[in-house]
Tab-separated table of C-alpha atoms in Angstrom:
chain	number	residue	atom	x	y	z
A	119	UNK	CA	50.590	-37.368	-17.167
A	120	UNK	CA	48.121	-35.272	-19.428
A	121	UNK	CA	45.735	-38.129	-19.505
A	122	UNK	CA	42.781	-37.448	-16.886
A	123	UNK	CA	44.905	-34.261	-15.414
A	124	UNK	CA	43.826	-31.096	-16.323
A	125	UNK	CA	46.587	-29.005	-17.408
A	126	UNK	CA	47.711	-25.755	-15.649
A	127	UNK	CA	48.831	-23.009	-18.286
A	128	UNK	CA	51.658	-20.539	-17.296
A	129	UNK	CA	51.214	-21.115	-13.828
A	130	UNK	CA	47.382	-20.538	-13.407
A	131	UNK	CA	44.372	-22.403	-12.525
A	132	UNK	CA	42.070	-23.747	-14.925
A	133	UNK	CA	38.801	-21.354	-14.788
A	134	UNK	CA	36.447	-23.025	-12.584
A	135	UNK	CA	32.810	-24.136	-13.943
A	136	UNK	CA	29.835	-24.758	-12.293
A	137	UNK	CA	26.187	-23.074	-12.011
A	138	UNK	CA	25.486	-19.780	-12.176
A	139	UNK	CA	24.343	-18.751	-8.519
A	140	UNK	CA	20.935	-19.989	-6.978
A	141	UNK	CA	18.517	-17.400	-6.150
A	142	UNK	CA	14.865	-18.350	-4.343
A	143	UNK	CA	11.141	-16.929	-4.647
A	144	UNK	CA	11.992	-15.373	-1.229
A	145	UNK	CA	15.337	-14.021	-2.870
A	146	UNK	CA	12.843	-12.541	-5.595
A	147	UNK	CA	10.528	-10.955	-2.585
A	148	UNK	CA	13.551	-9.642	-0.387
A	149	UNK	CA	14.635	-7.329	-3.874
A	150	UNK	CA	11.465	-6.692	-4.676
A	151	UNK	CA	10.041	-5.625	-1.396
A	152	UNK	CA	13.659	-3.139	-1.161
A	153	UNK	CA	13.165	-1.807	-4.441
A	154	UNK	CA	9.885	-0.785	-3.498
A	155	UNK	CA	10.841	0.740	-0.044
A	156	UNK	CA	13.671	3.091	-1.600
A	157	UNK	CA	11.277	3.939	-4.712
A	158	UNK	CA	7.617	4.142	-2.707
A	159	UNK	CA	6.248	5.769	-5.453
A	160	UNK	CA	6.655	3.491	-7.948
A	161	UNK	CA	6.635	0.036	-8.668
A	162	UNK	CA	9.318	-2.443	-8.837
A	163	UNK	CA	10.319	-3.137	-12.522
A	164	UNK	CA	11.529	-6.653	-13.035
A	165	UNK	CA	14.539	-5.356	-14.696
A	166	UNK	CA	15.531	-3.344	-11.333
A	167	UNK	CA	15.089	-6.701	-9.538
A	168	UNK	CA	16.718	-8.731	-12.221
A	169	UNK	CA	19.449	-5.856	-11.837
A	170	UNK	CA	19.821	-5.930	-7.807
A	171	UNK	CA	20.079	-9.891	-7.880
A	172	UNK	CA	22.379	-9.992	-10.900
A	173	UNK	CA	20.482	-12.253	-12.810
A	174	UNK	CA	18.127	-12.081	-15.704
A	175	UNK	CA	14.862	-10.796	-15.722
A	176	UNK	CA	13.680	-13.977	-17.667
A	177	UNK	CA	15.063	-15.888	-14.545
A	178	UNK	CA	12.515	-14.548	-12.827
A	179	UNK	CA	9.450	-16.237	-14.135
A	180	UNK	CA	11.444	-19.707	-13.293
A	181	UNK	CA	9.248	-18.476	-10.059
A	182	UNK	CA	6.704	-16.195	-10.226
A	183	UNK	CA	4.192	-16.576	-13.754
A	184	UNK	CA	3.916	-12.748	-14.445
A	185	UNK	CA	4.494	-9.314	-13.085
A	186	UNK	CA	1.188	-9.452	-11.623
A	187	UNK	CA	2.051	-12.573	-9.767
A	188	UNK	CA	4.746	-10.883	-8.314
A	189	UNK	CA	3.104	-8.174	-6.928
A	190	UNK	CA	0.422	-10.014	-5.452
A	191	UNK	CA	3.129	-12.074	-3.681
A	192	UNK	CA	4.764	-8.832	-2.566
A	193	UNK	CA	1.694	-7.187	-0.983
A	194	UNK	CA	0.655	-10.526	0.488
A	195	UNK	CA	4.604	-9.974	1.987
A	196	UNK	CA	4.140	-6.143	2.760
A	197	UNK	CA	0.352	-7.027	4.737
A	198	UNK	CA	1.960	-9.865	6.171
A	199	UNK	CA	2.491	-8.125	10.254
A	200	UNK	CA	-1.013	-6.215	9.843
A	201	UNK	CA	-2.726	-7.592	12.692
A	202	UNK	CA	-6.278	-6.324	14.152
A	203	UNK	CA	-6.961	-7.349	17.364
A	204	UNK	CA	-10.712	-7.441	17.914
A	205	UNK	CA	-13.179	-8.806	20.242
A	206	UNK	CA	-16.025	-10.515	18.844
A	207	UNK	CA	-18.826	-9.070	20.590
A	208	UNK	CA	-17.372	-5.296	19.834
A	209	UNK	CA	-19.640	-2.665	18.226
A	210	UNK	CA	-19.568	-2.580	14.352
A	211	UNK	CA	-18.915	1.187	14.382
A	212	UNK	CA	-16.058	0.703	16.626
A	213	UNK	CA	-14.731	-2.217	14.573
A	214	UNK	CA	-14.718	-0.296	11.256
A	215	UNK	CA	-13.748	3.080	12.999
A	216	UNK	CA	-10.509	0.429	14.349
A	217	UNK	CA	-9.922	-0.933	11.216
A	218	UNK	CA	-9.477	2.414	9.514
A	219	UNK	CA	-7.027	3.336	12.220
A	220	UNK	CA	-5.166	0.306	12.125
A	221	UNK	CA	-4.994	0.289	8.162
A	222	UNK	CA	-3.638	4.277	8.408
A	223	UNK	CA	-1.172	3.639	10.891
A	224	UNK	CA	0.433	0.781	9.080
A	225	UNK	CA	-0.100	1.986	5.242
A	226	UNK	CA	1.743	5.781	6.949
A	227	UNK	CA	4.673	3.329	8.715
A	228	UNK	CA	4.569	1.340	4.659
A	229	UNK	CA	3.825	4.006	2.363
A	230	UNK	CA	5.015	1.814	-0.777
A	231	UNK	CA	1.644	-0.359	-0.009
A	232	UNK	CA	-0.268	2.463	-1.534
A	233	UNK	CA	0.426	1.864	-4.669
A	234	UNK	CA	0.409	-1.774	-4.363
A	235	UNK	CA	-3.209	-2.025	-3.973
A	236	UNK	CA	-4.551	-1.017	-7.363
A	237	UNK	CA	-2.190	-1.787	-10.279
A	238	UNK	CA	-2.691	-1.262	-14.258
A	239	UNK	CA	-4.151	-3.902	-16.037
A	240	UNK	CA	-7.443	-4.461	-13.551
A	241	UNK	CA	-5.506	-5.793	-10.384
A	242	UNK	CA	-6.271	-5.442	-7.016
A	243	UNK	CA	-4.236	-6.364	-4.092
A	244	UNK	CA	-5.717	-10.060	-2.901
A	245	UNK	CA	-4.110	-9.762	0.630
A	246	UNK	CA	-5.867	-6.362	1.306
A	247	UNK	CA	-9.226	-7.231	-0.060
A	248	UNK	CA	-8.733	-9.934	2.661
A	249	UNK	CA	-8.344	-7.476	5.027
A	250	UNK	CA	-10.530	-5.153	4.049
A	251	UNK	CA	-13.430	-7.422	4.390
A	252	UNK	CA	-13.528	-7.063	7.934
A	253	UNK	CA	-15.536	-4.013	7.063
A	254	UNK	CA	-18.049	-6.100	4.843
A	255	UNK	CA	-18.729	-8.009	7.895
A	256	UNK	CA	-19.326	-5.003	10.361
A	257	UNK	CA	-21.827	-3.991	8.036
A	258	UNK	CA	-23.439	-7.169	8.025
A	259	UNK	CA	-23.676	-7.100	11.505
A	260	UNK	CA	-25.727	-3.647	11.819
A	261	UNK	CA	-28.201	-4.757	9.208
A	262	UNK	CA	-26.745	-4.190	5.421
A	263	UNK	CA	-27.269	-6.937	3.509
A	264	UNK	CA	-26.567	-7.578	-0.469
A	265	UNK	CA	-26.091	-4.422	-2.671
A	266	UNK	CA	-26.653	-2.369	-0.099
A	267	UNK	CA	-23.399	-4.056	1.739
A	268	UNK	CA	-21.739	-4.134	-1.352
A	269	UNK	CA	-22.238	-0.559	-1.499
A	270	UNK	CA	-21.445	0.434	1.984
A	271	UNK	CA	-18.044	-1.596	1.695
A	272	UNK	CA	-16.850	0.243	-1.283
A	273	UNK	CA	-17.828	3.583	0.748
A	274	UNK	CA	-15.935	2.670	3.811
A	275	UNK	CA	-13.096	1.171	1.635
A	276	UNK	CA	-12.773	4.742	-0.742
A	277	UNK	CA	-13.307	6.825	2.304
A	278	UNK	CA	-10.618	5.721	4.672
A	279	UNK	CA	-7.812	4.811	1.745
A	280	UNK	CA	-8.636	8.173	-0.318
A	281	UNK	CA	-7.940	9.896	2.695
A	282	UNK	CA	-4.854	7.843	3.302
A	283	UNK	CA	-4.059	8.661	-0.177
A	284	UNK	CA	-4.354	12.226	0.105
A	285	UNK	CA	-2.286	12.393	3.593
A	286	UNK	CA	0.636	10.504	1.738
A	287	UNK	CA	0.654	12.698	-1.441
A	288	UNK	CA	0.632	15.649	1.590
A	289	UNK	CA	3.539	14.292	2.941
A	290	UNK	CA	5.998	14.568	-0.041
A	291	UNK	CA	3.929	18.066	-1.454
A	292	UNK	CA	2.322	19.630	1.246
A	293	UNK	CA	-0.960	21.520	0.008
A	294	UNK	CA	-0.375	24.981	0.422
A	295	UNK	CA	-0.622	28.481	-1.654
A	296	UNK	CA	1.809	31.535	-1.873
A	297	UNK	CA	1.103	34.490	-0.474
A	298	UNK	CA	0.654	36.034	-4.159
A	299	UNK	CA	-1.318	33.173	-4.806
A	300	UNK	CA	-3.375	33.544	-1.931
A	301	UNK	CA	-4.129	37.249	-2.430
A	302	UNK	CA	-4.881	36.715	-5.940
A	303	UNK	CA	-7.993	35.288	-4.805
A	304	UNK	CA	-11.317	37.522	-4.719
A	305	UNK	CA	-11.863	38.467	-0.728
A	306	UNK	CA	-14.398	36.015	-0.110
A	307	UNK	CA	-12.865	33.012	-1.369
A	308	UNK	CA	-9.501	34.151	0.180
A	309	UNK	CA	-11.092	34.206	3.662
A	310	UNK	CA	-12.122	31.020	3.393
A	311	UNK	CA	-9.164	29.437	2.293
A	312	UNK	CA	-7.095	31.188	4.875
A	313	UNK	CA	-9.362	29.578	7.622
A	314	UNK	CA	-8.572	26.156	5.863
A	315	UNK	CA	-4.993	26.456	5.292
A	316	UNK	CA	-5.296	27.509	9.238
A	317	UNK	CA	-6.345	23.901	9.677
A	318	UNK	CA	-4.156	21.728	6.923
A	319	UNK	CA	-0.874	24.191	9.128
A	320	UNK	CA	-1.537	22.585	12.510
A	321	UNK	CA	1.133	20.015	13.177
A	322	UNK	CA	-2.240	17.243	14.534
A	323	UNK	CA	-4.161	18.769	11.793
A	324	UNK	CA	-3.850	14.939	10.091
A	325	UNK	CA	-4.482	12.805	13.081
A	326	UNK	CA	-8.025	15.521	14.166
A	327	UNK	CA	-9.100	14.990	10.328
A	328	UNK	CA	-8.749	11.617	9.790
A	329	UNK	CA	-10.954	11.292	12.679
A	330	UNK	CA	-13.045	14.015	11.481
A	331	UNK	CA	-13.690	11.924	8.386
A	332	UNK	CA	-14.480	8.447	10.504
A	333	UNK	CA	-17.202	10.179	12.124
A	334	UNK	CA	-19.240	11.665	9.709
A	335	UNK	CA	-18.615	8.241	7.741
A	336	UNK	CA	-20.185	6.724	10.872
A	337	UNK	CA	-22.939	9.194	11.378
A	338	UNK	CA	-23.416	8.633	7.902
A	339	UNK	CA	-24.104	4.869	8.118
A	340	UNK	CA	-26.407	5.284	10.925
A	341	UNK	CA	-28.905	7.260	8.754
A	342	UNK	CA	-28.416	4.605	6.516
A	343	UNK	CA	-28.861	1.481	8.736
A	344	UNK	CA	-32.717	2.958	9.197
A	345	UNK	CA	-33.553	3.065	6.221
């Protein structure tokens, strides 16, 4: 009977074989994109995601060719729902003041995006410079045309995601002094930056200065467009 039947030791099954459990590229992205939700301040390491899908993190290049691949993959995920709705005929300004909103409202709702626009090694986020083009083109339309585009998009571009930046970093340390700090200040000086923190306090003090920024941006461009 021990010929082609697998014998059954003190009672117990034989140990069952078979291969290892499957895991996908979107299995990859689902970790990956959780990681980075918990931790928005940081990237995901391909150990952590190796880690959370109890695999190895060589497994992981069975999918993706490097850590860079995988983290454009993840921000093409993260962009995936922005949407701007946008009629054709609308007015530049308005398009680019829109976009700005649109981008701040969804990077504030997605804060781990932030940091997975700009990574080390010279990479850039392919899914937002997608987006972000839609600037480059309302420039076009009021006039700009080769550097001077060029230009004018990387203005737009630092203006609006510096100050999403900055509202971020204000969100986990709020900028603020102590009163000893404050009063350490020469009288001057610590007028001034009474006044301010007056401002940075207000509870719509981010919303009002956002907007703030936008305009003088746009009346900005409008000197610029004339000449």
């Amino acid at each position: 009977m021990e010929n082609g039947i697998a014998k059954v030791q003190d009672g117990k099954p034989g140990k069952a074989r078979g291969r290892p459990a499957r895991i996908s590229r979107e299995m990859i992205l689902d970790a990956a994109a959780e990681l980075s939700g918990k931790s928005p301040e940081e990237l995901p390491s391909l150990n952590g995601i190796a880690r959370a899908l109890k695999i190895s993190p060589m497994a992981i290049y069975t999918y993706f060719s490097s850590k860079d691949d995988l983290l454009q993959a993840l921000s093409d995920r993260l962009l995936a729902e922005f949407t701007l709705d946008i009629a054709p005929d609308a007015d530049p300004f308005d398009v680019i003041v829109q976009w700005a909103n649109a981008m701040r409202a969804y990077v504030l709702l997605n804060p781990q995006l932030i940091n997975l626009l700009v990574w080390e090694g010279g990479h850039t986020s392919v899914a937002w410079l997608e987006r972000g083009m839609t600037v480059s083109g309302a420039l076009g339309r009021m006039g700009f045309t080769g550097a001077a585009r060029a230009r004018a998009t990387l203005w737009v571009w630092h203006v609006a995601m510096g100050a999403i930046n900055v509202e971020l970093r204000n969100r986990v340390m709020p900028q603020d002094l102590t009163a000893h700090e404050l009063y350490s200040l020469d009288t001057s000086t610590r007028e001034q930056i009474a006044e301010m923190l007056s401002f940075t306090g207000s509870a719509d003090h981010a919303d009002r200065f956002f907007t703030y920024q936008l305009d003088r941006m746009c009346d900005a461009l409008r000197v610029m467009q004339k000449n």
